[in-house]
Tab-separated table of C-alpha atoms and ligand atoms in Angstrom:
chain	number	residue	atom	x	y	z
A	1	MET	CA	116.921	93.713	104.698
A	2	GLN	CA	118.849	93.633	107.989
A	3	SER	CA	122.202	95.358	107.437
A	4	PHE	CA	123.549	95.376	110.968
A	5	PRO	CA	125.592	92.311	111.936
A	6	THR	CA	124.006	90.122	114.600
A	7	VAL	CA	124.455	91.249	118.172
A	8	ASP	CA	127.360	89.896	120.190
A	9	PRO	CA	125.996	87.228	122.587
A	10	ILE	CA	128.264	88.513	125.378
A	11	PRO	CA	126.194	90.953	127.468
A	12	LEU	CA	127.389	94.481	128.256
A	13	PRO	CA	129.401	94.521	131.505
A	14	ALA	CA	128.078	97.897	132.726
A	15	PRO	CA	124.808	99.856	132.518
A	16	ILE	CA	124.288	101.614	129.184
A	17	TRP	CA	123.746	104.985	130.894
A	18	LEU	CA	127.151	104.685	132.571
A	19	LEU	CA	128.919	103.786	129.329
A	20	LYS	CA	127.173	106.700	127.616
A	21	LEU	CA	128.079	109.124	130.401
A	22	LEU	CA	131.742	108.151	130.238
A	23	HIS	CA	131.617	108.340	126.454
A	24	VAL	CA	130.156	111.857	126.443
A	25	VAL	CA	132.599	113.217	129.047
A	26	THR	CA	135.729	111.754	127.461
A	27	LEU	CA	134.665	112.680	123.913
A	28	ALA	CA	134.028	116.307	124.960
A	29	LEU	CA	137.577	116.420	126.356
A	30	HIS	CA	138.912	114.864	123.118
A	31	PHE	CA	137.106	117.556	121.111
A	32	VAL	CA	138.606	120.361	123.244
A	33	ALA	CA	142.104	118.986	122.560
A	34	VAL	CA	141.367	118.434	118.836
A	35	GLU	CA	140.096	122.008	118.432
A	36	ILE	CA	143.137	123.455	120.235
A	37	LEU	CA	145.388	121.441	117.920
A	38	LEU	CA	143.596	122.310	114.661
A	39	GLY	CA	143.189	126.005	115.448
A	40	GLY	CA	146.380	126.635	117.445
A	41	LEU	CA	148.483	125.066	114.702
A	42	LEU	CA	147.015	127.180	111.906
A	43	LEU	CA	147.346	130.336	114.011
A	44	ALA	CA	150.997	129.550	114.802
A	45	VAL	CA	151.648	128.969	111.078
A	46	LEU	CA	150.071	132.313	110.142
A	47	LEU	CA	151.928	134.167	112.914
A	48	SER	CA	155.231	132.678	111.783
A	49	LEU	CA	154.465	133.455	108.126
A	50	PHE	CA	153.546	137.108	108.638
A	51	ARG	CA	156.163	137.939	111.251
A	52	GLY	CA	154.868	141.424	111.902
A	53	SER	CA	156.413	142.044	115.291
A	54	ARG	CA	158.577	140.551	118.015
A	55	SER	CA	155.380	139.629	119.855
A	56	SER	CA	154.065	137.605	116.924
A	57	ASN	CA	157.333	135.597	116.841
A	58	VAL	CA	157.126	134.962	120.573
A	59	ALA	CA	153.461	133.948	120.233
A	60	ALA	CA	154.169	131.543	117.324
A	61	ARG	CA	157.009	129.888	119.263
A	62	ALA	CA	154.993	129.651	122.478
A	63	ILE	CA	152.037	128.031	120.705
A	64	ALA	CA	154.211	125.619	118.666
A	65	ARG	CA	156.100	124.541	121.803
A	66	ARG	CA	152.819	123.562	123.479
A	67	LEU	CA	151.304	121.770	120.476
A	68	THR	CA	153.414	118.636	120.901
A	69	VAL	CA	151.907	118.316	124.396
A	70	VAL	CA	148.427	119.090	123.076
A	71	MET	CA	148.861	116.195	120.628
A	72	THR	CA	149.384	113.763	123.522
A	73	PHE	CA	146.041	114.924	124.933
A	74	VAL	CA	144.353	114.545	121.515
A	75	ILE	CA	145.468	110.920	121.306
A	76	ASN	CA	145.022	109.876	124.933
A	77	LEU	CA	141.628	111.529	125.198
A	78	GLY	CA	140.604	109.882	121.908
A	79	VAL	CA	141.190	106.319	123.119
A	80	PRO	CA	138.479	106.166	125.858
A	81	PRO	CA	135.597	107.402	123.657
A	82	LEU	CA	136.744	105.007	120.930
A	83	LEU	CA	136.422	102.113	123.374
A	84	PHE	CA	133.025	103.262	124.671
A	85	ALA	CA	131.759	103.921	121.113
A	86	GLN	CA	132.838	100.422	120.054
A	87	VAL	CA	131.046	98.849	123.009
A	88	LEU	CA	127.828	100.783	122.375
A	89	TYR	CA	127.806	100.992	118.577
A	90	GLY	CA	130.217	98.232	117.557
A	91	ARG	CA	127.916	96.641	114.978
A	92	ALA	CA	127.705	99.957	113.112
A	93	LEU	CA	131.171	101.343	113.815
A	94	TYR	CA	133.152	98.188	113.083
A	95	THR	CA	131.261	97.750	109.818
A	96	SER	CA	131.948	101.292	108.607
A	97	SER	CA	135.591	101.085	109.748
A	98	VAL	CA	136.109	97.893	107.717
A	99	LEU	CA	134.409	99.403	104.657
A	100	ILE	CA	136.933	102.295	104.582
A	101	GLY	CA	139.638	100.061	106.071
A	102	VAL	CA	142.609	101.353	104.069
A	103	TYR	CA	141.866	104.975	104.984
A	104	TRP	CA	140.954	104.141	108.557
A	105	ILE	CA	144.163	102.209	109.254
A	106	SER	CA	146.187	104.941	107.523
A	107	ILE	CA	145.287	107.273	110.401
A	108	ILE	CA	148.025	105.647	112.485
A	109	GLY	CA	150.709	106.568	109.936
A	110	LEU	CA	149.215	110.031	109.393
A	111	LEU	CA	149.242	110.627	113.144
A	112	MET	CA	152.909	109.706	113.468
A	113	LEU	CA	153.817	111.968	110.549
A	114	THR	CA	151.803	114.845	112.030
A	115	TYR	CA	153.455	114.359	115.397
A	116	TRP	CA	156.941	114.411	113.870
A	117	LEU	CA	156.118	117.534	111.836
A	118	LEU	CA	154.900	119.273	115.000
A	119	TYR	CA	158.289	118.684	116.636
A	120	ARG	CA	160.084	119.900	113.485
A	121	PHE	CA	157.842	122.979	113.303
A	122	SER	CA	158.633	123.952	116.883
A	123	ALA	CA	162.363	123.192	116.538
A	124	ARG	CA	162.694	125.285	113.365
A	125	LEU	CA	160.922	128.222	115.001
A	126	GLU	CA	163.273	128.006	118.004
A	127	GLU	CA	166.248	128.017	115.612
A	128	GLY	CA	164.851	131.075	113.826
A	129	LYS	CA	164.452	129.162	110.528
A	130	PRO	CA	161.423	129.484	108.176
A	131	ALA	CA	158.938	126.926	109.438
A	132	TRP	CA	155.511	127.826	108.085
A	133	TRP	CA	155.457	125.089	105.413
A	134	VAL	CA	156.304	122.428	108.007
A	135	GLY	CA	153.493	123.652	110.268
A	136	LEU	CA	151.102	123.942	107.337
A	137	SER	CA	151.847	120.330	106.293
A	138	ALA	CA	151.118	119.172	109.857
A	139	TRP	CA	147.849	121.142	109.837
A	140	ALA	CA	146.798	119.660	106.454
A	141	LEU	CA	147.454	116.159	107.785
A	142	ALA	CA	145.539	116.843	111.012
A	143	GLY	CA	142.655	118.252	108.950
A	144	GLY	CA	142.804	115.082	106.820
A	145	ILE	CA	142.606	112.903	109.938
A	146	ALA	CA	139.609	114.965	111.103
A	147	ARG	CA	138.008	114.384	107.696
A	148	LEU	CA	138.493	110.616	108.025
A	149	PHE	CA	136.906	110.649	111.483
A	150	SER	CA	133.923	112.623	110.154
A	151	THR	CA	133.687	110.205	107.204
A	152	ASN	CA	133.588	107.157	109.441
A	153	MET	CA	131.244	108.672	112.033
A	154	THR	CA	128.749	109.470	109.256
A	155	LEU	CA	129.214	106.173	107.387
A	156	MET	CA	128.390	104.231	110.562
A	157	LEU	CA	124.941	105.866	110.402
A	158	ARG	CA	124.261	104.751	106.809
A	159	PRO	CA	123.635	100.987	106.678
A	160	GLU	CA	121.803	101.560	103.373
A	161	VAL	CA	125.117	102.137	101.514
A	162	TRP	CA	127.184	99.410	103.189
A	163	ARG	CA	126.158	96.565	100.904
A	164	GLU	CA	126.842	98.573	97.750
A	165	MET	CA	130.271	99.613	99.097
A	166	TYR	CA	131.174	96.065	100.057
A	167	SER	CA	130.096	94.780	96.648
A	168	ALA	CA	132.344	97.370	94.981
A	169	SER	CA	135.334	96.249	97.038
A	170	SER	CA	135.868	94.163	100.138
A	171	ALA	CA	139.380	95.573	100.531
A	172	GLY	CA	138.281	98.889	102.063
A	173	VAL	CA	139.741	100.972	99.263
A	174	TYR	CA	136.709	103.182	98.511
A	175	LEU	CA	135.345	106.174	100.361
A	176	PRO	CA	131.565	106.267	100.840
A	177	PRO	CA	129.176	107.951	98.370
A	178	GLY	CA	128.313	111.601	99.180
A	179	ASP	CA	126.342	112.423	102.292
A	180	PRO	CA	124.783	115.869	102.978
A	181	THR	CA	125.823	115.850	106.644
A	182	LEU	CA	129.554	115.289	106.051
A	183	GLU	CA	130.635	118.762	104.828
A	184	PRO	CA	128.947	120.817	107.568
A	185	ARG	CA	130.117	118.366	110.200
A	186	TRP	CA	133.743	118.589	109.136
A	187	LEU	CA	133.575	122.341	108.552
A	188	MET	CA	132.240	122.714	112.066
A	189	MET	CA	135.284	120.999	113.526
A	190	MET	CA	137.671	123.042	111.360
A	191	ALA	CA	136.003	126.419	112.079
A	192	GLY	CA	135.640	125.399	115.714
A	193	GLY	CA	139.416	124.958	115.715
A	194	LEU	CA	140.036	128.652	114.996
A	195	PHE	CA	137.327	129.592	117.497
A	196	VAL	CA	138.933	127.518	120.271
A	197	GLY	CA	142.496	128.290	119.101
A	198	GLY	CA	141.763	132.016	119.365
A	199	LEU	CA	140.386	131.558	122.864
A	200	TRP	CA	143.478	129.573	123.764
A	201	MET	CA	145.585	132.596	122.741
A	202	VAL	CA	143.450	134.779	125.023
A	203	TYR	CA	144.049	132.301	127.843
A	204	LEU	CA	147.815	132.340	127.158
A	205	GLY	CA	147.649	136.147	127.240
A	206	GLY	CA	146.771	135.858	130.921
A	207	ARG	CA	149.926	133.861	131.774
A	208	SER	CA	152.694	135.524	133.752
A	209	THR	CA	155.462	134.223	131.458
A	210	PHE	CA	154.616	136.843	128.807
A	211	ASN	CA	155.456	140.547	129.089
A	212	ALA	CA	152.751	143.210	128.868
A	213	GLU	CA	153.179	143.785	125.133
A	214	GLU	CA	153.018	140.037	124.332
A	215	LYS	CA	149.986	139.616	126.575
A	216	SER	CA	147.992	142.296	124.820
A	217	PHE	CA	149.094	140.922	121.418
A	218	LEU	CA	147.932	137.391	122.314
A	219	ALA	CA	144.610	138.559	123.720
A	220	GLY	CA	144.005	141.066	120.911
A	221	VAL	CA	144.672	138.694	117.996
A	222	GLY	CA	143.207	135.633	119.725
A	223	GLY	CA	140.032	137.445	120.790
A	224	LYS	CA	139.344	138.812	117.301
A	225	VAL	CA	140.000	135.440	115.609
A	226	ALA	CA	137.767	133.653	118.142
A	227	ALA	CA	134.950	136.172	117.739
A	228	LEU	CA	135.045	135.899	113.942
A	229	PHE	CA	135.302	132.120	113.756
A	230	GLY	CA	132.793	131.694	116.554
A	231	VAL	CA	130.257	133.105	114.109
A	232	VAL	CA	131.430	130.727	111.341
A	233	TYR	CA	131.277	127.845	113.839
A	234	LEU	CA	127.732	128.813	114.753
A	235	ALA	CA	126.715	128.971	111.076
A	236	ALA	CA	128.296	125.558	110.362
A	237	GLY	CA	126.462	124.117	113.389
A	238	LEU	CA	123.121	125.437	112.126
A	239	TRP	CA	123.909	123.988	108.700
A	240	ALA	CA	124.772	120.587	110.225
A	241	ALA	CA	121.527	120.597	112.238
A	242	GLY	CA	119.486	121.736	109.220
A	243	VAL	CA	120.525	118.826	106.979
A	244	GLN	CA	119.546	116.125	109.474
A	245	PRO	CA	116.672	113.854	108.376
A	246	GLU	CA	113.171	114.928	109.486
A	247	VAL	CA	112.822	111.948	111.827
A	248	VAL	CA	115.946	113.057	113.694
A	249	LYS	CA	114.769	116.662	113.931
A	250	ALA	CA	111.386	115.498	115.252
A	251	GLY	CA	113.043	113.256	117.846
A	252	LEU	CA	115.260	116.074	119.060
A	253	ALA	CA	112.202	118.310	119.313
A	254	GLY	CA	110.723	115.871	121.824
A	255	HIS	CA	108.646	113.537	119.598
A	256	SER	CA	110.587	110.514	120.708
A	257	ALA	CA	109.892	107.742	123.181
A	258	HIS	CA	113.227	108.255	124.897
A	259	PRO	CA	113.538	111.314	127.201
A	260	LEU	CA	117.269	111.568	126.526
A	261	ASP	CA	116.548	112.594	122.922
A	262	LYS	CA	114.699	115.669	124.185
A	263	ILE	CA	117.674	116.465	126.436
A	264	ALA	CA	119.921	116.173	123.379
A	265	GLY	CA	117.660	118.622	121.531
A	266	MET	CA	117.880	121.050	124.448
A	267	ALA	CA	121.663	120.631	124.497
A	268	GLY	CA	121.615	121.874	120.890
A	269	TYR	CA	119.974	125.129	122.013
A	270	GLY	CA	122.401	125.275	124.937
A	271	TRP	CA	125.271	124.985	122.454
A	272	LEU	CA	123.914	127.898	120.400
A	273	ALA	CA	123.586	130.126	123.464
A	274	LEU	CA	127.015	129.184	124.807
A	275	VAL	CA	128.785	129.822	121.499
A	276	ALA	CA	127.038	133.224	121.220
A	277	LEU	CA	128.100	134.105	124.774
A	278	THR	CA	131.663	132.989	124.099
A	279	VAL	CA	131.799	135.183	120.989
A	280	VAL	CA	130.972	138.175	123.229
A	281	VAL	CA	133.724	137.188	125.695
A	282	ALA	CA	136.186	136.770	122.813
A	283	ALA	CA	135.258	140.161	121.366
A	284	ALA	CA	135.761	141.781	124.785
A	285	ALA	CA	139.278	140.293	124.891
A	286	GLY	CA	139.963	141.178	121.251
A	287	PHE	CA	139.068	144.809	121.714
A	288	GLY	CA	140.917	145.204	124.996
A	289	LYS	CA	138.004	145.266	127.394
A	290	LEU	CA	138.129	143.779	130.916
A	291	LYS	CA	140.969	141.798	132.529
A	292	ILE	CA	142.666	139.312	130.193
A	293	GLY	CA	143.269	136.682	132.902
A	294	LEU	CA	139.603	136.610	133.856
A	295	LEU	CA	138.470	136.491	130.234
A	296	GLY	CA	140.943	133.665	129.533
A	297	TRP	CA	139.549	131.496	132.320
A	298	THR	CA	135.948	132.360	131.421
A	299	GLY	CA	136.672	131.363	127.826
A	300	ALA	CA	138.228	128.067	128.958
A	301	VAL	CA	135.180	127.107	131.042
A	302	LEU	CA	132.821	128.130	128.230
A	303	VAL	CA	134.744	126.029	125.682
A	304	LEU	CA	134.378	122.988	127.914
A	305	LEU	CA	130.611	123.566	128.147
A	306	VAL	CA	130.355	124.230	124.392
A	307	GLU	CA	132.003	120.884	123.588
A	308	LEU	CA	129.941	119.066	126.211
A	309	THR	CA	126.635	120.326	124.804
A	310	LEU	CA	127.831	119.590	121.265
A	311	VAL	CA	128.671	115.987	122.164
A	312	ILE	CA	125.298	115.469	123.906
A	313	TYR	CA	123.453	116.845	120.864
A	314	ARG	CA	125.594	114.771	118.497
A	315	ASP	CA	124.837	111.674	120.587
A	316	GLY	CA	121.108	112.318	120.175
A	317	VAL	CA	121.532	112.717	116.407
A	318	ARG	CA	123.379	109.388	116.221
A	319	ASP	CA	120.895	107.460	118.389
A	320	LEU	CA	117.878	108.796	116.500
A	321	THR	CA	119.437	108.175	113.086
A	322	LEU	CA	120.366	104.609	114.013
A	323	LEU	CA	116.973	103.998	115.614
A	324	SER	CA	115.240	105.049	112.394
A	325	LYS	CA	117.245	102.322	110.653
A	326	GLY	CA	116.522	99.581	113.184
A	327	TYR	CA	119.415	99.934	115.651
A	328	ASP	CA	118.350	100.721	119.212
A	329	VAL	CA	121.394	101.425	121.359
A	330	TRP	CA	119.365	100.827	124.551
A	331	ASN	CA	118.243	97.388	123.422
A	332	ARG	CA	121.111	95.305	124.801
A	333	VAL	CA	121.422	92.655	127.466
A	334	VAL	CA	123.323	94.095	130.422
A	335	VAL	CA	124.879	91.947	133.129
A	336	THR	CA	126.741	94.419	135.257
A	337	ASN	CA	129.980	93.199	136.727
A	338	TRP	CA	129.998	95.580	139.699
A	339	SER	CA	133.428	94.584	140.994
A	340	VAL	CA	135.010	95.473	137.638
A	341	VAL	CA	132.937	98.672	137.351
A	342	GLY	CA	133.990	99.614	140.914
A	343	LEU	CA	137.645	98.922	140.183
A	344	PHE	CA	137.390	100.970	136.992
A	345	LEU	CA	135.854	103.939	138.830
A	346	VAL	CA	138.507	103.791	141.585
A	347	LEU	CA	141.276	103.789	138.952
A	348	PHE	CA	139.484	106.530	136.998
A	349	VAL	CA	139.295	108.825	140.034
A	350	GLY	CA	142.879	107.894	140.980
A	351	GLY	CA	143.993	108.787	137.455
A	352	LEU	CA	142.232	112.160	137.650
A	353	GLY	CA	143.928	112.769	141.021
A	354	ALA	CA	147.347	111.942	139.512
A	355	LEU	CA	146.626	114.297	136.624
A	356	GLY	CA	145.652	117.085	139.054
A	357	TRP	CA	148.879	116.521	141.005
A	358	LEU	CA	150.956	116.658	137.796
A	359	ILE	CA	149.267	119.902	136.786
A	360	SER	CA	149.951	121.369	140.241
A	361	VAL	CA	153.646	120.407	139.919
A	362	VAL	CA	153.843	122.162	136.549
A	363	ALA	CA	152.025	125.209	137.982
A	364	ARG	CA	154.497	125.437	140.917
A	365	ALA	CA	157.634	124.964	138.784
A	366	SER	CA	159.883	128.004	138.331
A	367	LYS	CA	159.163	129.708	135.026
A	368	THR	CA	161.235	131.484	132.411
A	369	MET	CA	159.854	134.307	130.301
A	370	GLU	CA	158.689	133.026	126.893
A	371	GLY	CA	160.352	135.834	124.959
A	372	ALA	CA	163.718	135.281	126.653
A	373	ALA	CA	164.635	132.076	124.791
B	1	HEM	C1	145.270	114.621	114.834
B	1	HEM	C2	144.529	113.724	115.415
B	1	HEM	C3	143.025	113.717	115.486
B	1	HEM	C4	142.113	114.580	114.979
B	1	HEM	C5	142.371	115.833	114.161
B	1	HEM	C6	140.802	114.087	115.351
B	1	HEM	C7	139.617	114.693	114.985
B	1	HEM	C8	138.378	114.197	115.252
B	1	HEM	C9	137.158	114.746	114.744
B	1	HEM	C10	137.035	115.949	113.836
B	1	HEM	C11	136.132	113.996	115.188
B	1	HEM	C12	134.644	114.217	114.934
B	1	HEM	C13	134.181	113.552	113.695
B	1	HEM	C14	132.714	113.793	113.450
B	1	HEM	O1	131.898	113.293	114.196
B	1	HEM	O2	132.379	114.473	112.483
B	1	HEM	C15	136.720	112.967	115.992
B	1	HEM	C16	135.991	111.999	116.605
B	1	HEM	C17	136.577	110.986	117.277
B	1	HEM	N1	137.911	110.787	117.527
B	1	HEM	FE1	139.425	111.969	116.987
B	1	HEM	N2	140.938	112.952	116.088
B	1	HEM	C18	142.280	112.687	116.181
B	1	HEM	C19	142.844	111.618	116.806
B	1	HEM	C20	142.153	110.637	117.428
B	1	HEM	C21	142.720	109.452	118.022
B	1	HEM	C22	144.212	109.118	118.022
B	1	HEM	C23	141.705	108.722	118.528
B	1	HEM	C24	141.689	107.404	119.238
B	1	HEM	C25	142.661	106.626	119.440
B	1	HEM	C26	140.476	109.449	118.266
B	1	HEM	C27	139.215	109.038	118.617
B	1	HEM	C28	138.060	109.617	118.211
B	1	HEM	C29	136.743	109.066	118.447
B	1	HEM	C30	136.487	107.778	119.176
B	1	HEM	C31	135.826	109.911	117.847
B	1	HEM	C32	134.323	109.800	117.725
B	1	HEM	C33	133.653	109.115	118.798
B	1	HEM	C34	132.206	109.004	118.590
B	1	HEM	O3	131.595	109.521	117.675
B	1	HEM	O4	131.660	108.328	119.431
B	1	HEM	N3	140.778	110.592	117.600
B	1	HEM	N4	138.085	113.111	116.023
């Protein structure tokens, strides 16, 4: 029985490859921001809870101060992939979103609460008040939001359970029945948070606003955390890949009509190699080898590549899973509106230019030492 709603008669206004490219790039950036938030927040909570030294206080405050800005990136870099995903996979994604409607819409409230708690967490640390429980509440909420995203992104791939869910309630009050891919997928994002959060600390350790003692503290703790959780991240990734249906595994191995599926499979191997390499870089920082600044930048570039390969692989998993259930993302009528596409690209490049200029202004601004406040 056909579970997917009928296709929208309005054709797509841009080539599918272009929509997919923009989706992959913007989603990888969203994932970088999400991982910094999830991991950086938990690390700041732990540093503020076990206030071992002056450096750990300075580090907790410095991280917390930046997290409110990180949150703006999480949200703003989440909107573009949401739009592209809805254009490409709307019939699946809208259906799953409606089926868990109450939870899905609650994300807006949860986000606002998380945001407010982040400000409170930072303010309490600046005032020297105990703040760990505020930060921990924000982290639990952010982890809950991540769980809801994982739930929806897996439910959209399961048309076989939609009818049963809708029969149980049309009000969107139930979560979907268990799915073997959900746990590893969510765990990956959570473990990846500590991996990326640790690397972020290494990067901060290379900044000139910290004194020598704070720098080596940031790089030492961050590097060790990143090395450890890089291994957990890797294990969760292998678990997530292992529980995929056989037809998806075969497609990723190259037994698929579409060449992009093979590229997605190769991106999976690329992800493995990049995470392993990043673990080595993190360990070098954690155990005081090489220059921190250089390791920080190397880690930042590697994280970007790790998330990019993950998103490409994940895209292949989604396309192959949907294809096995009768949904071919490439099978759409496209009538490209080149003037709109051109205008979009001009604004996109202009926006990137404005962002670069803003970053250069921040980089040139006079700085105060983090520990001085
Ligand atoms: C604290 C806030 C947030 C957290 C922790 C978070 C976390 C996540 C996680 C873990 C995933 C991956 C789910 C999976 O595939 O297993 C995800 C995907 C996604 N997130 Fe976020 N997110 C947040 C906010 C947002 C916001 C505000 C938006 C948009 C307005 C957004 C848009 C998306 C989209 C579109 C995807 C998946 C796209 C796709 O599969 O094509 N996120 N997010």
